[in-house]
mmCIF file of C-alpha atoms and ligand atoms in Angstrom:
data_model
loop_
_atom_site.group_PDB
_atom_site.id
_atom_site.type_symbol
_atom_site.label_atom_id
_atom_site.label_comp_id
_atom_site.label_asym_id
_atom_site.label_seq_id
_atom_site.Cartn_x
_atom_site.Cartn_y
_atom_site.Cartn_z
ATOM 1 C CA UNK A 1 -38.273 -27.934 3.432
ATOM 2 C CA UNK A 2 -36.747 -24.477 3.365
ATOM 3 C CA UNK A 3 -34.703 -25.185 6.488
ATOM 4 C CA UNK A 4 -33.442 -28.388 4.962
ATOM 5 C CA UNK A 5 -32.336 -26.476 1.885
ATOM 6 C CA UNK A 6 -30.593 -23.852 4.026
ATOM 7 C CA UNK A 7 -28.732 -26.519 6.000
ATOM 8 C CA UNK A 8 -27.582 -28.033 2.757
ATOM 9 C CA UNK A 9 -26.450 -24.613 1.486
ATOM 10 C CA UNK A 10 -24.542 -23.873 4.687
ATOM 11 C CA UNK A 11 -22.853 -27.248 4.579
ATOM 12 C CA UNK A 12 -21.837 -26.664 0.989
ATOM 13 C CA UNK A 13 -20.454 -23.265 1.898
ATOM 14 C CA UNK A 14 -18.422 -24.800 4.734
ATOM 15 C CA UNK A 15 -17.060 -27.451 2.419
ATOM 16 C CA UNK A 16 -16.278 -24.806 -0.142
ATOM 17 C CA UNK A 17 -14.242 -22.801 2.389
ATOM 18 C CA UNK A 18 -12.225 -25.920 3.068
ATOM 19 C CA UNK A 19 -11.382 -26.110 -0.617
ATOM 20 C CA UNK A 20 -9.992 -22.622 -1.208
ATOM 21 C CA UNK A 21 -6.306 -23.160 -1.842
ATOM 22 C CA UNK A 22 -4.120 -20.938 0.351
ATOM 23 C CA UNK A 23 -1.551 -19.149 -1.785
ATOM 24 C CA UNK A 24 1.261 -17.177 -0.179
ATOM 25 C CA UNK A 25 1.555 -13.870 -2.035
ATOM 26 C CA UNK A 26 4.911 -12.183 -1.557
ATOM 27 C CA UNK A 27 4.052 -9.496 -4.131
ATOM 28 C CA UNK A 28 3.293 -5.971 -2.848
ATOM 29 C CA UNK A 29 -0.494 -6.485 -2.874
ATOM 30 C CA UNK A 30 -3.076 -7.763 -3.495
ATOM 31 C CA UNK A 31 -2.140 -9.678 -0.374
ATOM 32 C CA UNK A 32 -2.995 -13.120 1.003
ATOM 33 C CA UNK A 33 -6.446 -12.838 2.602
ATOM 34 C CA UNK A 34 -8.192 -14.873 5.291
ATOM 35 C CA UNK A 35 -10.988 -17.254 4.189
ATOM 36 C CA UNK A 36 -13.446 -15.262 6.300
ATOM 37 C CA UNK A 37 -12.641 -12.130 4.227
ATOM 38 C CA UNK A 38 -12.964 -14.113 0.978
ATOM 39 C CA UNK A 39 -16.322 -15.503 2.038
ATOM 40 C CA UNK A 40 -17.613 -12.136 3.261
ATOM 41 C CA UNK A 41 -18.127 -11.302 -0.414
ATOM 42 C CA UNK A 42 -20.799 -13.981 -0.745
ATOM 43 C CA UNK A 43 -23.874 -12.125 0.429
ATOM 44 C CA UNK A 44 -27.505 -11.909 -0.611
ATOM 45 C CA UNK A 45 -27.935 -9.481 -3.515
ATOM 46 C CA UNK A 46 -28.576 -5.945 -2.310
ATOM 47 C CA UNK A 47 -29.074 -2.636 -4.028
ATOM 48 C CA UNK A 48 -26.380 -0.326 -2.685
ATOM 49 C CA UNK A 49 -28.906 2.506 -2.454
ATOM 50 C CA UNK A 50 -30.545 0.745 0.518
ATOM 51 C CA UNK A 51 -30.195 2.406 3.929
ATOM 52 C CA UNK A 52 -28.624 -0.780 5.289
ATOM 53 C CA UNK A 53 -25.715 -0.429 2.867
ATOM 54 C CA UNK A 54 -25.268 3.285 3.523
ATOM 55 C CA UNK A 55 -25.154 2.685 7.266
ATOM 56 C CA UNK A 56 -22.461 0.050 6.818
ATOM 57 C CA UNK A 57 -20.369 2.531 4.799
ATOM 58 C CA UNK A 58 -20.817 5.232 7.455
ATOM 59 C CA UNK A 59 -19.276 3.011 10.131
ATOM 60 C CA UNK A 60 -16.550 1.974 7.749
ATOM 61 C CA UNK A 61 -15.629 5.552 6.892
ATOM 62 C CA UNK A 62 -15.214 6.274 10.616
ATOM 63 C CA UNK A 63 -13.136 3.142 11.183
ATOM 64 C CA UNK A 64 -10.807 4.114 8.326
ATOM 65 C CA UNK A 65 -10.178 7.422 10.166
ATOM 66 C CA UNK A 66 -9.644 5.546 13.472
ATOM 67 C CA UNK A 67 -6.961 3.332 11.925
ATOM 68 C CA UNK A 68 -4.704 6.415 11.556
ATOM 69 C CA UNK A 69 -5.857 7.862 14.907
ATOM 70 C CA UNK A 70 -7.686 10.731 13.297
ATOM 71 C CA UNK A 71 -10.175 12.946 15.086
ATOM 72 C CA UNK A 72 -13.675 12.298 13.686
ATOM 73 C CA UNK A 73 -14.530 15.995 13.970
ATOM 74 C CA UNK A 74 -11.540 17.122 11.949
ATOM 75 C CA UNK A 75 -10.906 14.116 9.728
ATOM 76 C CA UNK A 76 -13.024 12.154 7.328
ATOM 77 C CA UNK A 77 -12.532 9.393 4.810
ATOM 78 C CA UNK A 78 -13.868 9.321 1.282
ATOM 79 C CA UNK A 79 -14.319 6.031 -0.575
ATOM 80 C CA UNK A 80 -13.804 5.445 -4.262
ATOM 81 C CA UNK A 81 -14.255 2.558 -6.615
ATOM 82 C CA UNK A 82 -10.857 1.852 -8.181
ATOM 83 C CA UNK A 83 -7.353 0.603 -7.493
ATOM 84 C CA UNK A 84 -4.913 2.575 -5.320
ATOM 85 C CA UNK A 85 -3.692 4.864 -8.050
ATOM 86 C CA UNK A 86 -7.092 6.553 -8.165
ATOM 87 C CA UNK A 87 -6.296 8.153 -4.789
ATOM 88 C CA UNK A 88 -3.140 9.868 -6.075
ATOM 89 C CA UNK A 89 -5.059 11.085 -9.133
ATOM 90 C CA UNK A 90 -7.897 12.462 -6.954
ATOM 91 C CA UNK A 91 -5.693 14.211 -4.360
ATOM 92 C CA UNK A 92 -3.509 15.953 -6.904
ATOM 93 C CA UNK A 93 -6.222 17.058 -9.292
ATOM 94 C CA UNK A 94 -8.675 18.139 -6.573
ATOM 95 C CA UNK A 95 -6.533 19.891 -3.968
ATOM 96 C CA UNK A 96 -4.605 22.408 -6.051
ATOM 97 C CA UNK A 97 -5.951 26.001 -6.046
ATOM 98 C CA UNK A 98 -5.884 28.064 -9.231
ATOM 99 C CA UNK A 99 -2.457 29.558 -10.034
ATOM 100 C CA UNK A 100 -0.583 27.379 -7.524
ATOM 101 C CA UNK A 101 2.017 24.638 -7.826
ATOM 102 C CA UNK A 102 2.628 21.088 -6.608
ATOM 103 C CA UNK A 103 5.956 19.839 -5.243
ATOM 104 C CA UNK A 104 6.530 16.088 -5.682
ATOM 105 C CA UNK A 105 9.338 14.705 -3.510
ATOM 106 C CA UNK A 106 10.409 11.833 -5.634
ATOM 107 C CA UNK A 107 12.739 8.943 -4.805
ATOM 108 C CA UNK A 108 10.879 6.120 -6.467
ATOM 109 C CA UNK A 109 8.343 4.686 -8.864
ATOM 110 C CA UNK A 110 5.207 5.734 -6.954
ATOM 111 C CA UNK A 111 6.221 9.371 -6.624
ATOM 112 C CA UNK A 112 7.124 9.256 -10.326
ATOM 113 C CA UNK A 113 3.542 8.105 -10.906
ATOM 114 C CA UNK A 114 2.347 11.213 -9.004
ATOM 115 C CA UNK A 115 4.549 13.377 -11.236
ATOM 116 C CA UNK A 116 3.045 11.718 -14.303
ATOM 117 C CA UNK A 117 -0.453 12.438 -13.025
ATOM 118 C CA UNK A 118 0.513 16.129 -12.739
ATOM 119 C CA UNK A 119 1.650 15.992 -16.364
ATOM 120 C CA UNK A 120 -1.584 14.394 -17.568
ATOM 121 C CA UNK A 121 -3.663 17.102 -15.879
ATOM 122 C CA UNK A 122 -1.151 19.783 -16.937
ATOM 123 C CA UNK A 123 -0.821 20.884 -13.320
ATOM 124 C CA UNK A 124 2.147 23.171 -12.624
ATOM 125 C CA UNK A 125 4.585 21.051 -10.601
ATOM 126 C CA UNK A 126 8.181 20.594 -9.522
ATOM 127 C CA UNK A 127 9.535 17.051 -9.646
ATOM 128 C CA UNK A 128 12.249 17.087 -6.964
ATOM 129 C CA UNK A 129 14.158 13.884 -7.634
ATOM 130 C CA UNK A 130 16.481 11.926 -5.373
ATOM 131 C CA UNK A 131 18.178 8.582 -6.053
ATOM 132 C CA UNK A 132 15.918 5.566 -5.490
ATOM 133 C CA UNK A 133 18.205 4.187 -2.766
ATOM 134 C CA UNK A 134 18.512 7.423 -0.826
ATOM 135 C CA UNK A 135 16.320 9.463 1.486
ATOM 136 C CA UNK A 136 15.242 12.916 0.303
ATOM 137 C CA UNK A 137 17.540 15.736 1.352
ATOM 138 C CA UNK A 138 15.409 17.853 3.660
ATOM 139 C CA UNK A 139 17.571 20.969 3.168
ATOM 140 C CA UNK A 140 16.945 20.743 -0.582
ATOM 141 C CA UNK A 141 13.231 20.373 0.075
ATOM 142 C CA UNK A 142 13.233 23.467 2.274
ATOM 143 C CA UNK A 143 15.160 25.484 -0.322
ATOM 144 C CA UNK A 144 12.647 24.678 -3.003
ATOM 145 C CA UNK A 145 9.780 25.627 -0.728
ATOM 146 C CA UNK A 146 11.531 28.914 0.151
ATOM 147 C CA UNK A 147 12.195 29.758 -3.476
ATOM 148 C CA UNK A 148 8.664 28.875 -4.652
ATOM 149 C CA UNK A 149 6.098 30.526 -2.418
ATOM 150 C CA UNK A 150 3.419 29.427 -4.920
ATOM 151 C CA UNK A 151 3.739 25.762 -3.882
ATOM 152 C CA UNK A 152 0.351 24.944 -2.318
ATOM 153 C CA UNK A 153 0.648 21.136 -2.194
ATOM 154 C CA UNK A 154 3.539 18.840 -1.286
ATOM 155 C CA UNK A 155 3.233 15.168 -2.147
ATOM 156 C CA UNK A 156 5.408 12.140 -1.441
ATOM 157 C CA UNK A 157 5.261 8.382 -0.857
ATOM 158 C CA UNK A 158 5.588 6.909 2.635
ATOM 159 C CA UNK A 159 7.003 3.486 1.748
ATOM 160 C CA UNK A 160 8.278 3.459 -1.848
ATOM 161 C CA UNK A 161 6.992 -0.007 -2.669
ATOM 162 C CA UNK A 162 9.489 -0.468 -5.510
ATOM 163 C CA UNK A 163 12.463 -0.421 -3.144
ATOM 164 C CA UNK A 164 10.974 -0.591 0.359
ATOM 165 C CA UNK A 165 12.545 2.706 1.491
ATOM 166 C CA UNK A 166 10.693 4.593 4.228
ATOM 167 C CA UNK A 167 10.464 8.330 3.709
ATOM 168 C CA UNK A 168 10.571 10.801 6.641
ATOM 169 C CA UNK A 169 7.018 12.038 6.262
ATOM 170 C CA UNK A 170 6.808 13.719 9.650
ATOM 171 C CA UNK A 171 9.787 15.924 8.821
ATOM 172 C CA UNK A 172 8.605 16.639 5.264
ATOM 173 C CA UNK A 173 5.120 17.461 6.577
ATOM 174 C CA UNK A 174 6.598 19.925 9.088
ATOM 175 C CA UNK A 175 8.371 21.711 6.239
ATOM 176 C CA UNK A 176 5.261 21.735 4.028
ATOM 177 C CA UNK A 177 3.258 23.286 6.858
ATOM 178 C CA UNK A 178 5.982 25.806 7.700
ATOM 179 C CA UNK A 179 5.610 27.134 4.123
ATOM 180 C CA UNK A 180 1.800 26.993 4.165
ATOM 181 C CA UNK A 181 1.334 23.970 1.860
ATOM 182 C CA UNK A 182 -1.024 21.004 2.166
ATOM 183 C CA UNK A 183 0.747 17.665 2.582
ATOM 184 C CA UNK A 184 -0.581 14.558 0.830
ATOM 185 C CA UNK A 185 1.135 11.222 1.366
ATOM 186 C CA UNK A 186 0.767 8.013 -0.577
ATOM 187 C CA UNK A 187 0.515 5.562 2.320
ATOM 188 C CA UNK A 188 -0.860 2.746 0.193
ATOM 189 C CA UNK A 189 1.869 0.359 1.294
ATOM 190 C CA UNK A 190 1.967 1.291 5.001
ATOM 191 C CA UNK A 191 -1.668 2.058 5.972
ATOM 192 C CA UNK A 192 -3.008 -0.561 8.436
ATOM 193 C CA UNK A 193 0.449 -2.118 8.668
ATOM 194 C CA UNK A 194 3.069 0.341 9.972
ATOM 195 C CA UNK A 195 1.294 2.523 12.564
ATOM 196 C CA UNK A 196 0.401 6.024 11.339
ATOM 197 C CA UNK A 197 -0.804 8.907 13.492
ATOM 198 C CA UNK A 198 -2.202 11.368 11.001
ATOM 199 C CA UNK A 199 -1.813 14.502 13.150
ATOM 200 C CA UNK A 200 1.514 13.765 14.808
ATOM 201 C CA UNK A 201 2.902 12.725 11.410
ATOM 202 C CA UNK A 202 1.896 16.123 9.958
ATOM 203 C CA UNK A 203 -0.207 14.453 7.253
ATOM 204 C CA UNK A 204 -3.206 16.339 5.798
ATOM 205 C CA UNK A 205 -4.242 13.450 3.516
ATOM 206 C CA UNK A 206 -3.192 9.832 3.439
ATOM 207 C CA UNK A 207 -4.603 7.068 1.260
ATOM 208 C CA UNK A 208 -4.755 3.352 0.658
ATOM 209 C CA UNK A 209 -6.712 0.621 -1.032
ATOM 210 C CA UNK A 210 -8.432 -2.339 0.518
ATOM 211 C CA UNK A 211 -6.164 -5.034 -1.000
ATOM 212 C CA UNK A 212 -2.983 -3.965 0.789
ATOM 213 C CA UNK A 213 -2.707 -3.439 4.560
ATOM 214 C CA UNK A 214 -6.360 -4.244 5.229
ATOM 215 C CA UNK A 215 -5.882 -7.622 3.527
ATOM 216 C CA UNK A 216 -9.202 -7.346 1.653
ATOM 217 C CA UNK A 217 -10.120 -7.244 -2.025
ATOM 218 C CA UNK A 218 -9.093 -4.968 -4.909
ATOM 219 C CA UNK A 219 -11.575 -2.333 -6.124
ATOM 220 C CA UNK A 220 -12.078 -0.127 -3.074
ATOM 221 C CA UNK A 221 -9.773 2.818 -2.364
ATOM 222 C CA UNK A 222 -10.020 5.602 0.176
ATOM 223 C CA UNK A 223 -8.512 8.930 1.122
ATOM 224 C CA UNK A 224 -8.352 9.948 4.800
ATOM 225 C CA UNK A 225 -7.804 13.586 5.679
ATOM 226 C CA UNK A 226 -8.872 17.045 6.666
ATOM 227 C CA UNK A 227 -12.544 17.988 6.328
ATOM 228 C CA UNK A 228 -11.628 21.676 6.399
ATOM 229 C CA UNK A 229 -9.290 21.391 3.428
ATOM 230 C CA UNK A 230 -11.774 19.302 1.415
ATOM 231 C CA UNK A 231 -14.477 21.900 2.081
ATOM 232 C CA UNK A 232 -12.144 24.694 0.998
ATOM 233 C CA UNK A 233 -11.407 22.769 -2.213
ATOM 234 C CA UNK A 234 -15.024 23.194 -3.316
ATOM 235 C CA UNK A 235 -13.842 26.469 -4.906
ATOM 236 C CA UNK A 236 -10.785 25.010 -6.626
ATOM 237 C CA UNK A 237 -10.812 24.268 -10.380
ATOM 238 C CA UNK A 238 -12.736 21.073 -11.257
ATOM 239 C CA UNK A 239 -10.348 19.045 -13.384
ATOM 240 C CA UNK A 240 -12.112 15.681 -13.342
ATOM 241 C CA UNK A 241 -15.712 14.587 -13.021
ATOM 242 C CA UNK A 242 -15.370 11.024 -11.740
ATOM 243 C CA UNK A 243 -12.225 11.754 -9.702
ATOM 244 C CA UNK A 244 -13.108 14.889 -7.736
ATOM 245 C CA UNK A 245 -12.595 14.730 -3.981
ATOM 246 C CA UNK A 246 -15.076 17.405 -2.974
ATOM 247 C CA UNK A 247 -17.863 16.031 -5.175
ATOM 248 C CA UNK A 248 -17.587 12.531 -3.669
ATOM 249 C CA UNK A 249 -17.214 13.897 -0.139
ATOM 250 C CA UNK A 250 -20.255 16.128 -0.533
ATOM 251 C CA UNK A 251 -22.308 13.247 -1.866
ATOM 252 C CA UNK A 252 -21.317 11.046 1.085
ATOM 253 C CA UNK A 253 -22.058 13.788 3.604
ATOM 254 C CA UNK A 254 -25.491 14.565 2.171
ATOM 255 C CA UNK A 255 -26.728 11.102 1.154
ATOM 256 C CA UNK A 256 -24.412 8.584 2.909
ATOM 257 C CA UNK A 257 -23.716 6.997 -0.453
ATOM 258 C CA UNK A 258 -21.050 6.893 -3.096
ATOM 259 C CA UNK A 259 -21.893 9.154 -6.025
ATOM 260 C CA UNK A 260 -21.772 6.256 -8.462
ATOM 261 C CA UNK A 261 -22.163 2.506 -8.086
ATOM 262 C CA UNK A 262 -19.926 1.174 -5.313
ATOM 263 C CA UNK A 263 -18.101 -2.176 -5.504
ATOM 264 C CA UNK A 264 -20.715 -3.861 -3.305
ATOM 265 C CA UNK A 265 -19.161 -7.246 -2.576
ATOM 266 C CA UNK A 266 -15.673 -5.701 -2.197
ATOM 267 C CA UNK A 267 -17.099 -3.413 0.467
ATOM 268 C CA UNK A 268 -18.513 -6.367 2.434
ATOM 269 C CA UNK A 269 -15.088 -7.984 2.331
ATOM 270 C CA UNK A 270 -13.459 -4.748 3.495
ATOM 271 C CA UNK A 271 -15.951 -4.496 6.373
ATOM 272 C CA UNK A 272 -14.943 -7.992 7.522
ATOM 273 C CA UNK A 273 -11.245 -7.153 7.048
ATOM 274 C CA UNK A 274 -11.537 -4.019 9.222
ATOM 275 C CA UNK A 275 -13.171 -6.088 11.993
ATOM 276 C CA UNK A 276 -10.264 -8.522 11.733
ATOM 277 C CA UNK A 277 -7.798 -5.598 11.781
ATOM 278 C CA UNK A 278 -9.167 -4.328 15.104
ATOM 279 C CA UNK A 279 -9.389 -7.879 16.501
ATOM 280 C CA UNK A 280 -5.689 -8.465 15.703
ATOM 281 C CA UNK A 281 -4.732 -5.012 17.001
ATOM 282 C CA UNK A 282 -2.494 -2.294 15.527
ATOM 283 C CA UNK A 283 0.659 -3.208 17.419
ATOM 284 C CA UNK A 284 0.262 -6.999 17.171
ATOM 285 C CA UNK A 285 -0.344 -6.735 13.439
ATOM 286 C CA UNK A 286 2.701 -4.518 12.932
ATOM 287 C CA UNK A 287 4.835 -6.946 14.985
ATOM 288 C CA UNK A 288 3.566 -9.823 12.817
ATOM 289 C CA UNK A 289 4.549 -7.983 9.628
ATOM 290 C CA UNK A 290 7.963 -7.180 11.160
ATOM 291 C CA UNK A 291 8.513 -10.860 12.049
ATOM 292 C CA UNK A 292 7.677 -11.809 8.448
ATOM 293 C CA UNK A 293 10.093 -9.120 7.225
ATOM 294 C CA UNK A 294 12.849 -10.435 9.551
ATOM 295 C CA UNK A 295 12.212 -13.970 8.314
ATOM 296 C CA UNK A 296 12.581 -12.738 4.708
ATOM 297 C CA UNK A 297 15.909 -11.146 5.542
ATOM 298 C CA UNK A 298 17.069 -14.220 7.419
ATOM 299 C CA UNK A 299 16.274 -16.463 4.458
ATOM 300 C CA UNK A 300 17.935 -14.121 1.951
ATOM 301 C CA UNK A 301 21.058 -13.695 4.098
ATOM 302 C CA UNK A 302 21.444 -17.452 4.382
ATOM 303 C CA UNK A 303 21.401 -17.814 0.591
ATOM 304 C CA UNK A 304 23.787 -14.867 0.162
ATOM 305 C CA UNK A 305 21.366 -12.488 -1.585
ATOM 306 C CA UNK A 306 21.968 -8.701 -1.471
ATOM 307 C CA UNK A 307 19.166 -6.198 -0.903
ATOM 308 C CA UNK A 308 19.482 -2.716 -2.318
ATOM 309 C CA UNK A 309 18.307 -0.377 0.454
ATOM 310 C CA UNK A 310 20.269 0.257 3.605
ATOM 311 C CA UNK A 311 18.608 -1.916 6.246
ATOM 312 C CA UNK A 312 17.944 0.921 8.666
ATOM 313 C CA UNK A 313 16.035 2.773 5.958
ATOM 314 C CA UNK A 314 13.724 -0.070 5.041
ATOM 315 C CA UNK A 315 10.086 0.370 6.004
ATOM 316 C CA UNK A 316 9.796 -3.212 7.292
ATOM 317 C CA UNK A 317 7.417 -4.356 4.561
ATOM 318 C CA UNK A 318 9.204 -4.794 1.223
ATOM 319 C CA UNK A 319 12.650 -6.197 0.427
ATOM 320 C CA UNK A 320 14.075 -5.390 -3.033
ATOM 321 C CA UNK A 321 16.741 -7.971 -3.889
ATOM 322 C CA UNK A 322 19.491 -7.791 -6.513
ATOM 323 C CA UNK A 323 19.653 -10.479 -9.176
ATOM 324 C CA UNK A 324 22.745 -12.600 -8.545
ATOM 325 C CA UNK A 325 25.508 -12.668 -11.154
ATOM 326 C CA UNK A 326 24.926 -16.230 -12.224
ATOM 327 C CA UNK A 327 24.198 -17.272 -15.814
ATOM 328 C CA UNK A 328 21.698 -19.837 -14.538
ATOM 329 C CA UNK A 329 19.602 -17.295 -12.634
ATOM 330 C CA UNK A 330 16.363 -16.729 -14.492
ATOM 331 C CA UNK A 331 13.701 -14.867 -12.519
ATOM 332 C CA UNK A 332 10.850 -16.168 -14.674
ATOM 333 C CA UNK A 333 11.830 -19.802 -14.182
ATOM 334 C CA UNK A 334 12.330 -19.420 -10.433
ATOM 335 C CA UNK A 335 9.006 -17.560 -10.228
ATOM 336 C CA UNK A 336 7.183 -20.310 -12.100
ATOM 337 C CA UNK A 337 8.731 -23.043 -9.950
ATOM 338 C CA UNK A 338 7.573 -21.272 -6.769
ATOM 339 C CA UNK A 339 4.197 -20.310 -8.226
ATOM 340 C CA UNK A 340 3.367 -23.919 -9.029
ATOM 341 C CA UNK A 341 3.974 -24.670 -5.364
ATOM 342 C CA UNK A 342 1.757 -21.860 -4.046
ATOM 343 C CA UNK A 343 4.280 -19.015 -3.542
ATOM 344 C CA UNK A 344 4.310 -15.811 -5.597
ATOM 345 C CA UNK A 345 7.471 -13.706 -5.898
ATOM 346 C CA UNK A 346 7.446 -10.402 -7.745
ATOM 347 C CA UNK A 347 9.668 -8.551 -10.218
ATOM 348 C CA UNK A 348 11.388 -5.306 -9.245
ATOM 349 C CA UNK A 349 10.497 -1.748 -10.164
ATOM 350 C CA UNK A 350 13.818 0.074 -10.436
ATOM 351 C CA UNK A 351 14.945 1.212 -13.848
ATOM 352 C CA UNK A 352 18.686 1.096 -13.174
ATOM 353 C CA UNK A 353 19.025 -2.381 -11.602
ATOM 354 C CA UNK A 354 17.593 -5.876 -12.014
ATOM 355 C CA UNK A 355 15.764 -6.720 -8.831
ATOM 356 C CA UNK A 356 12.934 -8.848 -7.506
ATOM 357 C CA UNK A 357 10.784 -8.267 -4.420
ATOM 358 C CA UNK A 358 9.615 -10.175 -1.392
ATOM 359 C CA UNK A 359 6.962 -8.459 0.687
ATOM 360 C CA UNK A 360 5.641 -8.875 4.202
ATOM 361 C CA UNK A 361 2.029 -7.804 3.475
ATOM 362 C CA UNK A 362 -1.022 -9.978 4.010
ATOM 363 C CA UNK A 363 -2.359 -12.699 6.274
ATOM 364 C CA UNK A 364 0.928 -14.608 6.512
ATOM 365 C CA UNK A 365 3.413 -15.477 9.269
ATOM 366 C CA UNK A 366 7.145 -16.131 9.648
ATOM 367 C CA UNK A 367 6.349 -19.862 9.314
ATOM 368 C CA UNK A 368 5.017 -19.253 5.774
ATOM 369 C CA UNK A 369 8.331 -17.570 4.950
ATOM 370 C CA UNK A 370 10.289 -20.585 6.217
ATOM 371 C CA UNK A 371 8.138 -22.819 3.992
ATOM 372 C CA UNK A 372 8.739 -20.423 1.095
ATOM 373 C CA UNK A 373 12.542 -20.532 1.499
ATOM 374 C CA UNK A 374 12.528 -24.339 1.371
ATOM 375 C CA UNK A 375 10.827 -24.140 -2.023
ATOM 376 C CA UNK A 376 12.946 -21.173 -3.194
ATOM 377 C CA UNK A 377 16.201 -22.945 -2.317
ATOM 378 C CA UNK A 378 14.938 -26.079 -4.075
ATOM 379 C CA UNK A 379 14.249 -23.920 -7.140
ATOM 380 C CA UNK A 380 17.793 -22.502 -7.096
ATOM 381 C CA UNK A 381 19.246 -26.026 -6.864
ATOM 382 C CA UNK A 382 16.887 -27.250 -9.576
ATOM 383 C CA UNK A 383 18.152 -24.598 -11.992
ATOM 384 C CA UNK A 384 21.797 -24.958 -10.925
ATOM 385 C CA UNK A 385 22.172 -21.516 -9.404
ATOM 386 C CA UNK A 386 25.237 -21.566 -7.129
ATOM 387 C CA UNK A 387 24.507 -21.287 -3.375
ATOM 388 C CA UNK A 388 25.467 -19.002 -1.727
ATOM 389 C CA UNK A 389 24.600 -16.847 -4.709
ATOM 390 C CA UNK A 390 27.406 -14.822 -6.235
ATOM 391 C CA UNK A 391 27.846 -11.165 -7.070
ATOM 392 C CA UNK A 392 30.654 -9.532 -8.971
ATOM 393 C CA UNK A 393 30.427 -6.487 -6.741
ATOM 394 C CA UNK A 394 31.173 -6.701 -3.060
ATOM 395 C CA UNK A 395 28.369 -6.186 -0.636
ATOM 396 C CA UNK A 396 27.924 -2.606 0.486
ATOM 397 C CA UNK A 397 29.485 -1.943 3.890
ATOM 398 C CA UNK A 398 26.120 -0.918 5.339
ATOM 399 C CA UNK A 399 24.463 -4.202 4.470
ATOM 400 C CA UNK A 400 25.409 -6.002 7.660
ATOM 401 C CA UNK A 401 23.564 -3.528 9.843
ATOM 402 C CA UNK A 402 20.736 -5.196 11.648
ATOM 403 C CA UNK A 403 17.367 -4.586 10.112
ATOM 404 C CA UNK A 404 14.272 -3.430 11.935
ATOM 405 C CA UNK A 405 12.605 -0.805 9.829
ATOM 406 C CA UNK A 406 12.910 1.593 12.717
ATOM 407 C CA UNK A 407 14.120 4.505 10.640
ATOM 408 C CA UNK A 408 12.405 7.865 10.528
ATOM 409 C CA UNK A 409 8.632 7.622 10.378
HETATM 410 C C1 LIG B 1 0.079 -0.471 -4.614
HETATM 411 C C2 LIG B 1 0.412 0.948 -4.528
HETATM 412 C C3 LIG B 1 -0.348 1.916 -5.223
HETATM 413 C C4 LIG B 1 -1.568 1.570 -6.013
HETATM 414 O O1 LIG B 1 -1.384 0.721 -7.074
HETATM 415 P P1 LIG B 1 -2.652 0.137 -7.854
HETATM 416 O O2 LIG B 1 -2.059 -0.844 -8.785
HETATM 417 O O3 LIG B 1 -3.360 1.263 -8.530
HETATM 418 O O4 LIG B 1 -3.525 -0.502 -6.784
HETATM 419 C C5 LIG B 1 -0.024 3.242 -5.050
HETATM 420 N N1 LIG B 1 1.013 3.596 -4.294
HETATM 421 C C6 LIG B 1 1.790 2.726 -3.644
HETATM 422 C C7 LIG B 1 2.918 3.233 -2.792
HETATM 423 C C8 LIG B 1 1.508 1.362 -3.738
HETATM 424 O O5 LIG B 1 2.287 0.472 -3.077
#
C-alpha cells in the first residue's frame, strides 16, 4: 500500500517537472535554473539543527572555497540568510578596525551601494569615484592610499552589473596590499561564472549569492576569504548583531550551524547547483556564458543597437544597451511583449543615460538567445520601431572592436 502510494507520488513529481514552464531570464539574476535545482527544494521536512543538515553545510562551505581555488587551511566561507547585498553590509561593518578608514573604488551602482552602507554605519570612508563607463585610474588609487595611511580596507566591485564593466581587481588588490589594507571585492556577478583565483587575484574576501553564478535560489549568500583576518576581526568594533562576520564564522566553526535559522530549502537547491557546477566544469561553464554573451552582441549588432561600455572592458556577462532615438521605442511595452513569450529583459542602472540590460547568467545557451532575438525583433516591428534602430549620436569609434571580455581580470 505504502509502495503504491510512493510510486504514485513519484509519478506525480515527474509529471510536475514536465510542467514547469522554462522562462529565459536575461536580467542580472535571479537566473534561469535547471529543473533539477528547482526540484531539489522539495525535500522531507527537516530541522536544520540536525547533524545531517550541518554536515551538508560543511561540505558546501568547502566547495564554495574550492570554486575560487582557495586553500582550505587559509580560506573559509561563511553563509548568511539574505540577498547578495547582505555580504557587502557584513564585510564593511565587520572588517574595519577602530579609528581606521575604508576606501571605496567606485565606478558604478554596486560600489555606490557600498558607499551608502558606509554612510548608514557612519564608518569613515573615502568614495573615490570614476565615470561609470571608465576603468578606475590606478595612479589615483595609489595616491589616495599614500596620502591616507589610515585606510585599512579597500573595497570595489568586480563586474559592475549596471554596466557590465570589469574592474582590474588583481591590480587594485596589489595596491591595497602594498599599503597594508584588506581587499574586499563584490564578486556577486562573476563568482562561479568568470574564473576567479582568490590568491592570485589578490583578494582577501569575495562574495556572492546563490541565485547568480551558481544558478540556484535567492536567500542564501556567502563570503569567501581569509580565516586569519576574520579571526583578527573578533577584536574590532561590533556594529551589527545579525550581520557580524566573526560571530557567524565562530558559530559555524564551533557548532557547524548558522547562528540563526538557515533558509533550509534554498540550501538544498544550492547543494544541487554546486554539484551541477562541478559537473559542467569551470572552463566549460565560462565558455558557455561567453557564447551567450557573443550571441547577445551578435543579435544587438544586427539590429543596430549601441552598447555603452567599450567591448574590451566588458566582463562577458552583462550588456548595457542605449535606448534608440525613436519615438516608438517604449521599454515597458517591448518588455511586456517579450515577457508574455517567456523572455525577461531588464531596465538599466545608470543615472545619466537610458539603458536596458541583457545578461548571460543562468542555465541558458546561445540557442536561447537566437530564440529571444526572433521575439525581440518581432516586438520592435509590432511597435513600429525602425530597424536598424536609429541614434542621433554616431557610434563611438571603439564600438567596432571585437568583444571577448578578455580585459584585465
Ligand atoms: C546582484 C548583485 C548584488 C546583490 O543584489 P541583491 O539584490 O541584494 O541580491 C550585489 N552586487 C552585485 C555586483 C550584484 O550584481
